[in-house]
Tab-separated table of C-alpha atoms and ligand atoms in Angstrom:
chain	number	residue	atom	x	y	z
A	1	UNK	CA	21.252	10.460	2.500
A	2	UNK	CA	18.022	8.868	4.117
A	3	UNK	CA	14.805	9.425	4.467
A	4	UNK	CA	15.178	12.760	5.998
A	5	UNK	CA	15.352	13.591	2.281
A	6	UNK	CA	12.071	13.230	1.674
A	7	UNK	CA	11.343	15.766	4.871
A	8	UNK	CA	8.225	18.155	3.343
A	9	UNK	CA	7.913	16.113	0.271
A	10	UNK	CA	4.181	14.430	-0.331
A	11	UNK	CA	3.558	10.795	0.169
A	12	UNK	CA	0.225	10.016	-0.660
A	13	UNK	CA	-0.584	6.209	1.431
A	14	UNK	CA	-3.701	4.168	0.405
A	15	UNK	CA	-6.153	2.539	2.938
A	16	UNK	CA	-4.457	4.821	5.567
A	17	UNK	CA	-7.556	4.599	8.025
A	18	UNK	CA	-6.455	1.202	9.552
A	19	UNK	CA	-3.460	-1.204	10.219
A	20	UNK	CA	-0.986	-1.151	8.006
A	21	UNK	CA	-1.758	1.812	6.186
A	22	UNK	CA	-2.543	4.197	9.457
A	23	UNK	CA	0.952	2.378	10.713
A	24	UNK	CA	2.745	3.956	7.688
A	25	UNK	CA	1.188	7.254	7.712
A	26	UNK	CA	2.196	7.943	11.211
A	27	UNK	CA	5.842	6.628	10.829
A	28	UNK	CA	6.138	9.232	7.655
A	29	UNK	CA	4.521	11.902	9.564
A	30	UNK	CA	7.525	11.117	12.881
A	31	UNK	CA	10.077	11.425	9.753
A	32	UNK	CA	9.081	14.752	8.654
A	33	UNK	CA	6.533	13.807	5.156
A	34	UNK	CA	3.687	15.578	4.367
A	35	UNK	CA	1.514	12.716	4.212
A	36	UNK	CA	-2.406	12.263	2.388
A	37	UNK	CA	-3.887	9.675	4.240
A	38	UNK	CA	-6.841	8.228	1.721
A	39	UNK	CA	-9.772	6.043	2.537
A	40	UNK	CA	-13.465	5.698	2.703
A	41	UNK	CA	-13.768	5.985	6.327
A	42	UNK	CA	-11.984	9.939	6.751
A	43	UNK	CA	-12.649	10.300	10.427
A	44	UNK	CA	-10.517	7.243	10.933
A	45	UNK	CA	-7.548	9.079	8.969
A	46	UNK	CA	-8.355	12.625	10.672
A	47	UNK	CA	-7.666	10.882	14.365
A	48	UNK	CA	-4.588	9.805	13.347
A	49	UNK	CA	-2.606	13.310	13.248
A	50	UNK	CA	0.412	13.461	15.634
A	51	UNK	CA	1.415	16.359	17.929
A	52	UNK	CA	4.849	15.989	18.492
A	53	UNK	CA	5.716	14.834	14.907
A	54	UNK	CA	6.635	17.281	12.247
A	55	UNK	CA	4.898	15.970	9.658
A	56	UNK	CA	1.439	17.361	8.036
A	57	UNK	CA	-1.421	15.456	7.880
A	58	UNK	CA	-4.149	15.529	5.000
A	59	UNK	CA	-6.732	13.056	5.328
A	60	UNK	CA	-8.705	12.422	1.827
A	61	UNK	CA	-12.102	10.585	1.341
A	62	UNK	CA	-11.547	8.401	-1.165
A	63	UNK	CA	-12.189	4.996	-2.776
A	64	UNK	CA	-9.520	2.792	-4.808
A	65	UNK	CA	-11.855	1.060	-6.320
A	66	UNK	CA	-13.950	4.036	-8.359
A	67	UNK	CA	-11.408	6.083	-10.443
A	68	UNK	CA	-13.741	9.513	-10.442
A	69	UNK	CA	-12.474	9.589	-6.599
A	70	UNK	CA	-9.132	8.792	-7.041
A	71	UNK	CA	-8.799	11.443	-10.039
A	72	UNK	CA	-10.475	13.646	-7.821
A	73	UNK	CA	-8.031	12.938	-4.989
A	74	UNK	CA	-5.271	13.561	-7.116
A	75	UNK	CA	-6.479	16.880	-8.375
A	76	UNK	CA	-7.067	17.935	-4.901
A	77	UNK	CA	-3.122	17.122	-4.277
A	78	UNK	CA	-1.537	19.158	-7.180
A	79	UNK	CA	-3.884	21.733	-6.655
A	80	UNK	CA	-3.266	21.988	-3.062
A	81	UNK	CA	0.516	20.690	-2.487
A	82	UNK	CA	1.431	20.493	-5.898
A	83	UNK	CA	1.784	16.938	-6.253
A	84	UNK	CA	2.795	13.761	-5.552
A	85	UNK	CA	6.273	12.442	-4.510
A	86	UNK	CA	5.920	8.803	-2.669
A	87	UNK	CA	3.329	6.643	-3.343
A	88	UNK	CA	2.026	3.935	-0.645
A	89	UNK	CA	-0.192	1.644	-2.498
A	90	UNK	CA	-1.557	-0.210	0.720
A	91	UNK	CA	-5.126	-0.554	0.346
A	92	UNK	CA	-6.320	-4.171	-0.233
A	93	UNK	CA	-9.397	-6.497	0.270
A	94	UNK	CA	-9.948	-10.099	0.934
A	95	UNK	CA	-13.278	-11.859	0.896
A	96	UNK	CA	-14.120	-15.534	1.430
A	97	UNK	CA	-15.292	-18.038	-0.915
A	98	UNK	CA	-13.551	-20.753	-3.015
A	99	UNK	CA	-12.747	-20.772	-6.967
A	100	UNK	CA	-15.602	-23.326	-7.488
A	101	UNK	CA	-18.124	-21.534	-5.131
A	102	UNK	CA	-17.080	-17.739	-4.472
A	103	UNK	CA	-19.627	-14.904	-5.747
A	104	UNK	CA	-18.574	-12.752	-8.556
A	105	UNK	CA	-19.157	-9.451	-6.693
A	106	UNK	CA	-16.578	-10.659	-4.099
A	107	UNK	CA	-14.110	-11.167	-6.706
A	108	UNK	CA	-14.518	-7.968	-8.460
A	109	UNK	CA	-13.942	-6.411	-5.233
A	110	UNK	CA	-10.354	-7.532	-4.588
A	111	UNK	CA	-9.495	-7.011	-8.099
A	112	UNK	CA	-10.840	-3.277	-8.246
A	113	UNK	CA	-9.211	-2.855	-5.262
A	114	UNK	CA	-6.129	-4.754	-4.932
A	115	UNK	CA	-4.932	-4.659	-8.622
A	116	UNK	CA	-7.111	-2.156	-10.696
A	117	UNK	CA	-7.329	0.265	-7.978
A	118	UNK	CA	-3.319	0.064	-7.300
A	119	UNK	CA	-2.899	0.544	-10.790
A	120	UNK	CA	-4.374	3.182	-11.337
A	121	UNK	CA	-3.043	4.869	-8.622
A	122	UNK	CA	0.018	3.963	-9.915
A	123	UNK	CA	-0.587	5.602	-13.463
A	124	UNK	CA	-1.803	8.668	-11.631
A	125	UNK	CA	1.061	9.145	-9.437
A	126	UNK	CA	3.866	8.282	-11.652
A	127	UNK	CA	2.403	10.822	-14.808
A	128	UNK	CA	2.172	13.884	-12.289
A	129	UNK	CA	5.800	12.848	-11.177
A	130	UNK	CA	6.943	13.022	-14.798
A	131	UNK	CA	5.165	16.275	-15.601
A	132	UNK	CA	6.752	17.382	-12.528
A	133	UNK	CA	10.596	16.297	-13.333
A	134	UNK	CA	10.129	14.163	-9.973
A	135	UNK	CA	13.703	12.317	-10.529
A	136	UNK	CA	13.462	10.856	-6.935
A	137	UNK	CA	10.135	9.729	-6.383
A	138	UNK	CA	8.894	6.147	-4.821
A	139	UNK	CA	6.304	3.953	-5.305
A	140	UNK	CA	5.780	0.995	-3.147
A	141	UNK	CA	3.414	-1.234	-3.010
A	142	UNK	CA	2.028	-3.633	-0.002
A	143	UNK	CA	1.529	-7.077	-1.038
A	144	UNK	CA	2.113	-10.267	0.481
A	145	UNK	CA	3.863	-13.282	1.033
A	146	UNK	CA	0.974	-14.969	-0.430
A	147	UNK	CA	1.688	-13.579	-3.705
A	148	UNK	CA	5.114	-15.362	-3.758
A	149	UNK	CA	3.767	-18.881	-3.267
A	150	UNK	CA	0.927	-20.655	-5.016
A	151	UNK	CA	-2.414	-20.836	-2.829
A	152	UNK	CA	-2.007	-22.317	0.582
A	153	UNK	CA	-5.299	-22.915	0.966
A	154	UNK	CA	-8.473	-23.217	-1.465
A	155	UNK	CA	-10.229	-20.541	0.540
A	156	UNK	CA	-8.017	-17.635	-0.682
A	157	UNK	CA	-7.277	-18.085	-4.261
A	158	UNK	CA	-8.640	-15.093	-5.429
A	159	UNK	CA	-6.727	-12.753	-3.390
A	160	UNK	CA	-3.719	-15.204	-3.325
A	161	UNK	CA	-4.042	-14.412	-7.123
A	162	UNK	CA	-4.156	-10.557	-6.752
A	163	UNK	CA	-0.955	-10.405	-4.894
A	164	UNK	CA	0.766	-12.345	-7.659
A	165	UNK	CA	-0.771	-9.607	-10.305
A	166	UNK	CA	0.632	-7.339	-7.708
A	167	UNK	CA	4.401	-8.755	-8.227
A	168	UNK	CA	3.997	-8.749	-11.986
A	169	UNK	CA	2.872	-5.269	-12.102
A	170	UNK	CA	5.503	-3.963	-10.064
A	171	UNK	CA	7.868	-5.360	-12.377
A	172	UNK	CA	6.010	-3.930	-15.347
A	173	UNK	CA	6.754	-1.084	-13.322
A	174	UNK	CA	10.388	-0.572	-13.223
A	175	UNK	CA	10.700	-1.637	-16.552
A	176	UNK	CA	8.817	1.127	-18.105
A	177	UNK	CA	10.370	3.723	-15.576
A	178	UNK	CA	13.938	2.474	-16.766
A	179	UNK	CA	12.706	2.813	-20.798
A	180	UNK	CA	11.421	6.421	-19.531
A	181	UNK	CA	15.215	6.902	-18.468
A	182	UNK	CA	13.591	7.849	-15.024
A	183	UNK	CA	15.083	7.681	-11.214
A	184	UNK	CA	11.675	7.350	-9.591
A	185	UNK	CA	12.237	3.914	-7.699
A	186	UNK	CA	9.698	1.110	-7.105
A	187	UNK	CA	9.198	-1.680	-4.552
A	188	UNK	CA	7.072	-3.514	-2.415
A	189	UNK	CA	6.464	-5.123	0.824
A	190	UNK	CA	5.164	-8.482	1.432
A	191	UNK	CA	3.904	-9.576	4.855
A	192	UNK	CA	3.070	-12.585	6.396
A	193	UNK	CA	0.288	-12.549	9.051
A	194	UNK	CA	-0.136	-8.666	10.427
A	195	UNK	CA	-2.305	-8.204	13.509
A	196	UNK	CA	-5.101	-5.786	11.882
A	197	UNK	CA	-8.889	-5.884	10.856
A	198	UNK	CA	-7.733	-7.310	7.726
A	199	UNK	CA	-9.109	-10.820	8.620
A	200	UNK	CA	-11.917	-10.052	11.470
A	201	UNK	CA	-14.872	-10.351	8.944
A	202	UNK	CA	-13.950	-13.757	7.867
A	203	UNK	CA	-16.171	-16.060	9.396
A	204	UNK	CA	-14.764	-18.978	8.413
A	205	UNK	CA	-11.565	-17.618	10.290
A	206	UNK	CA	-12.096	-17.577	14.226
A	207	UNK	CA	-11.535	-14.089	15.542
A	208	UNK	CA	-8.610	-14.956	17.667
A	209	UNK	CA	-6.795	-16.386	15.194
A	210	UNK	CA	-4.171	-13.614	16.004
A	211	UNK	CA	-3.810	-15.333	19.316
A	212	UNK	CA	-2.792	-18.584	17.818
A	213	UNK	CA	-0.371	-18.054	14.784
A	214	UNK	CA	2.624	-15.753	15.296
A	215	UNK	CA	1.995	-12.382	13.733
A	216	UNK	CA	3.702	-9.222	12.499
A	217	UNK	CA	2.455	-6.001	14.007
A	218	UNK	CA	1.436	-3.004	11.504
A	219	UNK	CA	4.648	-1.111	12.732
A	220	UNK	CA	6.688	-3.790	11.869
A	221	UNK	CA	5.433	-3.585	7.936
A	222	UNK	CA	5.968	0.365	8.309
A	223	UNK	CA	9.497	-0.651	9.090
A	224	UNK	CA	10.291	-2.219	5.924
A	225	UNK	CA	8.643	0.986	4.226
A	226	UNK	CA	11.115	3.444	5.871
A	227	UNK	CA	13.872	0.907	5.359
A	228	UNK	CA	13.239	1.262	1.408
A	229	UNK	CA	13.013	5.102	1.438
A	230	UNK	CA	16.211	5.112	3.354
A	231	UNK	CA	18.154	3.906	0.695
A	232	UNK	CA	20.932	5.753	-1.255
A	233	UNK	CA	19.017	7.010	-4.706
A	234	UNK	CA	21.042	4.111	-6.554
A	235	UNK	CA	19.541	1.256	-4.297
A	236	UNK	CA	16.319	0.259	-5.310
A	237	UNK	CA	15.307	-2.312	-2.825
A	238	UNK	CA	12.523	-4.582	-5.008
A	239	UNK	CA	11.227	-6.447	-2.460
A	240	UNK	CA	11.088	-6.697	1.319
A	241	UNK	CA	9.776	-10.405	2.839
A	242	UNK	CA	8.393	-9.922	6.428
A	243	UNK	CA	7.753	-13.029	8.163
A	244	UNK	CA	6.641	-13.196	11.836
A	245	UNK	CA	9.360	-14.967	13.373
A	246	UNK	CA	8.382	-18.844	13.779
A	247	UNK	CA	5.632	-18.434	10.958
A	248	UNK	CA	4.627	-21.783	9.174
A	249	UNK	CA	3.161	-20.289	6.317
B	301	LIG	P1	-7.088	-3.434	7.265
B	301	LIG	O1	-8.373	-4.110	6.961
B	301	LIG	O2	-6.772	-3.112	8.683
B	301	LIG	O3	-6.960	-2.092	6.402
B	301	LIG	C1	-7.317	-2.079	5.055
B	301	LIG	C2	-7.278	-0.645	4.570
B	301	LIG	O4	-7.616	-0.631	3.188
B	301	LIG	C3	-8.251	0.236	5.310
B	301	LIG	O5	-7.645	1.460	5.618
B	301	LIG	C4	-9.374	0.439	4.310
B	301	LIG	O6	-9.938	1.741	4.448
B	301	LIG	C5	-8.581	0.379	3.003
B	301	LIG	N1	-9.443	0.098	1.881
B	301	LIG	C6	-10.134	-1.034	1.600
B	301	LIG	N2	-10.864	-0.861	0.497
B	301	LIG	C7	-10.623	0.398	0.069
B	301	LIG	C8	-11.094	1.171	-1.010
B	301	LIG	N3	-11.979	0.675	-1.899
B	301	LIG	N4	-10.619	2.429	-1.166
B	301	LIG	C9	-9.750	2.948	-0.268
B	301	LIG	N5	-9.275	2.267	0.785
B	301	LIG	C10	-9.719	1.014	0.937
B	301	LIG	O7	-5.974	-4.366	6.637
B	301	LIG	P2	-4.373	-4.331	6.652
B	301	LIG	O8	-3.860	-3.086	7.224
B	301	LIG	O9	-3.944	-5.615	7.238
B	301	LIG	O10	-4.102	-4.413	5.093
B	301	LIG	C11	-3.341	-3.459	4.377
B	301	LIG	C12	-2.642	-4.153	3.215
B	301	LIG	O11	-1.769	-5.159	3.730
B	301	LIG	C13	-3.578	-4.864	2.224
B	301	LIG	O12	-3.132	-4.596	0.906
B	301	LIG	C14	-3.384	-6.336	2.547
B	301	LIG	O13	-3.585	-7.162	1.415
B	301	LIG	C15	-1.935	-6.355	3.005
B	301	LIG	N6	-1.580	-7.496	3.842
B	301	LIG	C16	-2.192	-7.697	5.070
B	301	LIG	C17	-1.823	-8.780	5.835
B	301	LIG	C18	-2.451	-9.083	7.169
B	301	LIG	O14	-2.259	-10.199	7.684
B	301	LIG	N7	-3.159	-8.151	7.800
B	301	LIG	C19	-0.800	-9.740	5.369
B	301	LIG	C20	-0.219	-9.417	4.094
B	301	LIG	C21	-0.605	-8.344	3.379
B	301	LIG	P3	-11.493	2.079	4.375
B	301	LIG	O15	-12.258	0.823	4.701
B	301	LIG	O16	-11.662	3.161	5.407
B	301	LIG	O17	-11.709	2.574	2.996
């Protein structure tokens, strides 16, 4: 039992062409996966193929947030490696702006992205696993430790709010897998500060904010994913909390 179990079996990860999601993808690739690596910017997923690891590498253009391309992802998966096994729902936005100031288009964007898009990722994944007879399959998603906490700040509510849809729906989740009478497990990850792009368009963050909080590094996240899918198939681990060590948040 481990994750060597899932050697050759397709994990399809989310936002794959930076931090978190580009951290994950090359851990599953060192433990043998056939990964899809999905994102808008492809060349970013291509470069991150590994010699030495013997895991497969597909990298997918593709946007959360519009469902033709994530249908058309997942056709391109059965169709080409027959389907889905793991799914890595890492891809996430935040933008600035309070709840009494922030543009509409801004919110929209997390919520296609951090909560519709997951979703229906999640829908996707989970019916080709069923049509499949996938009894062991995973889906985890990356939220937050923001969703776990009410807002620490004005500045973030809206994505502070996504993460907490994110918990709920995960819940939602397992629920209707055990009234299926299915195995396929569920969890997520919730990090504290990771050291990534995630933040570096934020003005009203200063760019080395990295420098001056302690922070988690993308591997470290990765970590807590191969920590779930190493579990015996009765251990469903529900939720991982990652905090960088001496964190105040
Ligand atoms: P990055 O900004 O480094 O990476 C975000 C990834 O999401 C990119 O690969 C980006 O790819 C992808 N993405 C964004 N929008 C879309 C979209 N519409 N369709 C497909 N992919 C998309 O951030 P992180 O690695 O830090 O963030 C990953 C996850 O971790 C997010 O869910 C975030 O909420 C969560 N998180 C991050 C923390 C941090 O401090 N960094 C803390 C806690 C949680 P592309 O632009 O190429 O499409």
């Amino acid at each position: 039992m481990g994750i060597e179990t899932y050697a050759g079996r397709v994990a399809l990860v989310t936002g794959a062409s930076s931090g978190i999601g580009a951290a994950i993808t090359q851990a599953l690739l060192r433990h043998g996966l056939t990964v899809v690596g999905l994102a808008r910017r492809v060349d970013r997923v291509k470069a991150l193929a590994l010699k030495d690891a013997p895991g497969k590498l597909h990298a997918i253009q593709g946007d959360v947030a519009d469902e033709k391309s994530v249908l058309a992802a997942f056709k391109w998966i059965k169709e080409n490696l027959s389907g889905v096994d793991i799914l890595i729902n890492n891809a996430g936005v935040i933008t600035e702006g309070d709840l009494t100031s922030g543009k509409t288009e801004d919110w929209k964007r997390i919520l296609d992205v951090n909560v519709l898009g997951l979703s229906i990722c999640t829908r996707e994944a989970v019916q080709d696993m069923l049509s499949r007879g996938v009894d062991d399959g995973f889906v985890i998603h990356i939220s937050s430790v923001v969703g776990h906490v009410p807002p620490v700040s004005s500045f973030a509510a809206m994505y502070t709010a996504s993460k907490h849809a994110v918990k709920t729906l995960l819940e939602g989740l397992r629920k209707d897998l055990v009234a299926k009478k299915s195995k396929i497990r569920v969890g997520e990850v919730s990090p504290g500060i990771v050291r990534t792009e995630f933040l570096v368009n934020m003005t009203s963050i200063t760019p080395t904010v990295y420098d001056t909080v302690p922070c988690l590094e993308s591997e470290d996240v990765a970590e807590a994913v191969v920590y779930m899918l190493s579990q015996h198939p009765r251990v469903q681990v529900h939720e991982v909390i990652v905090h960088p060590t001496g964190s105040t948040l």
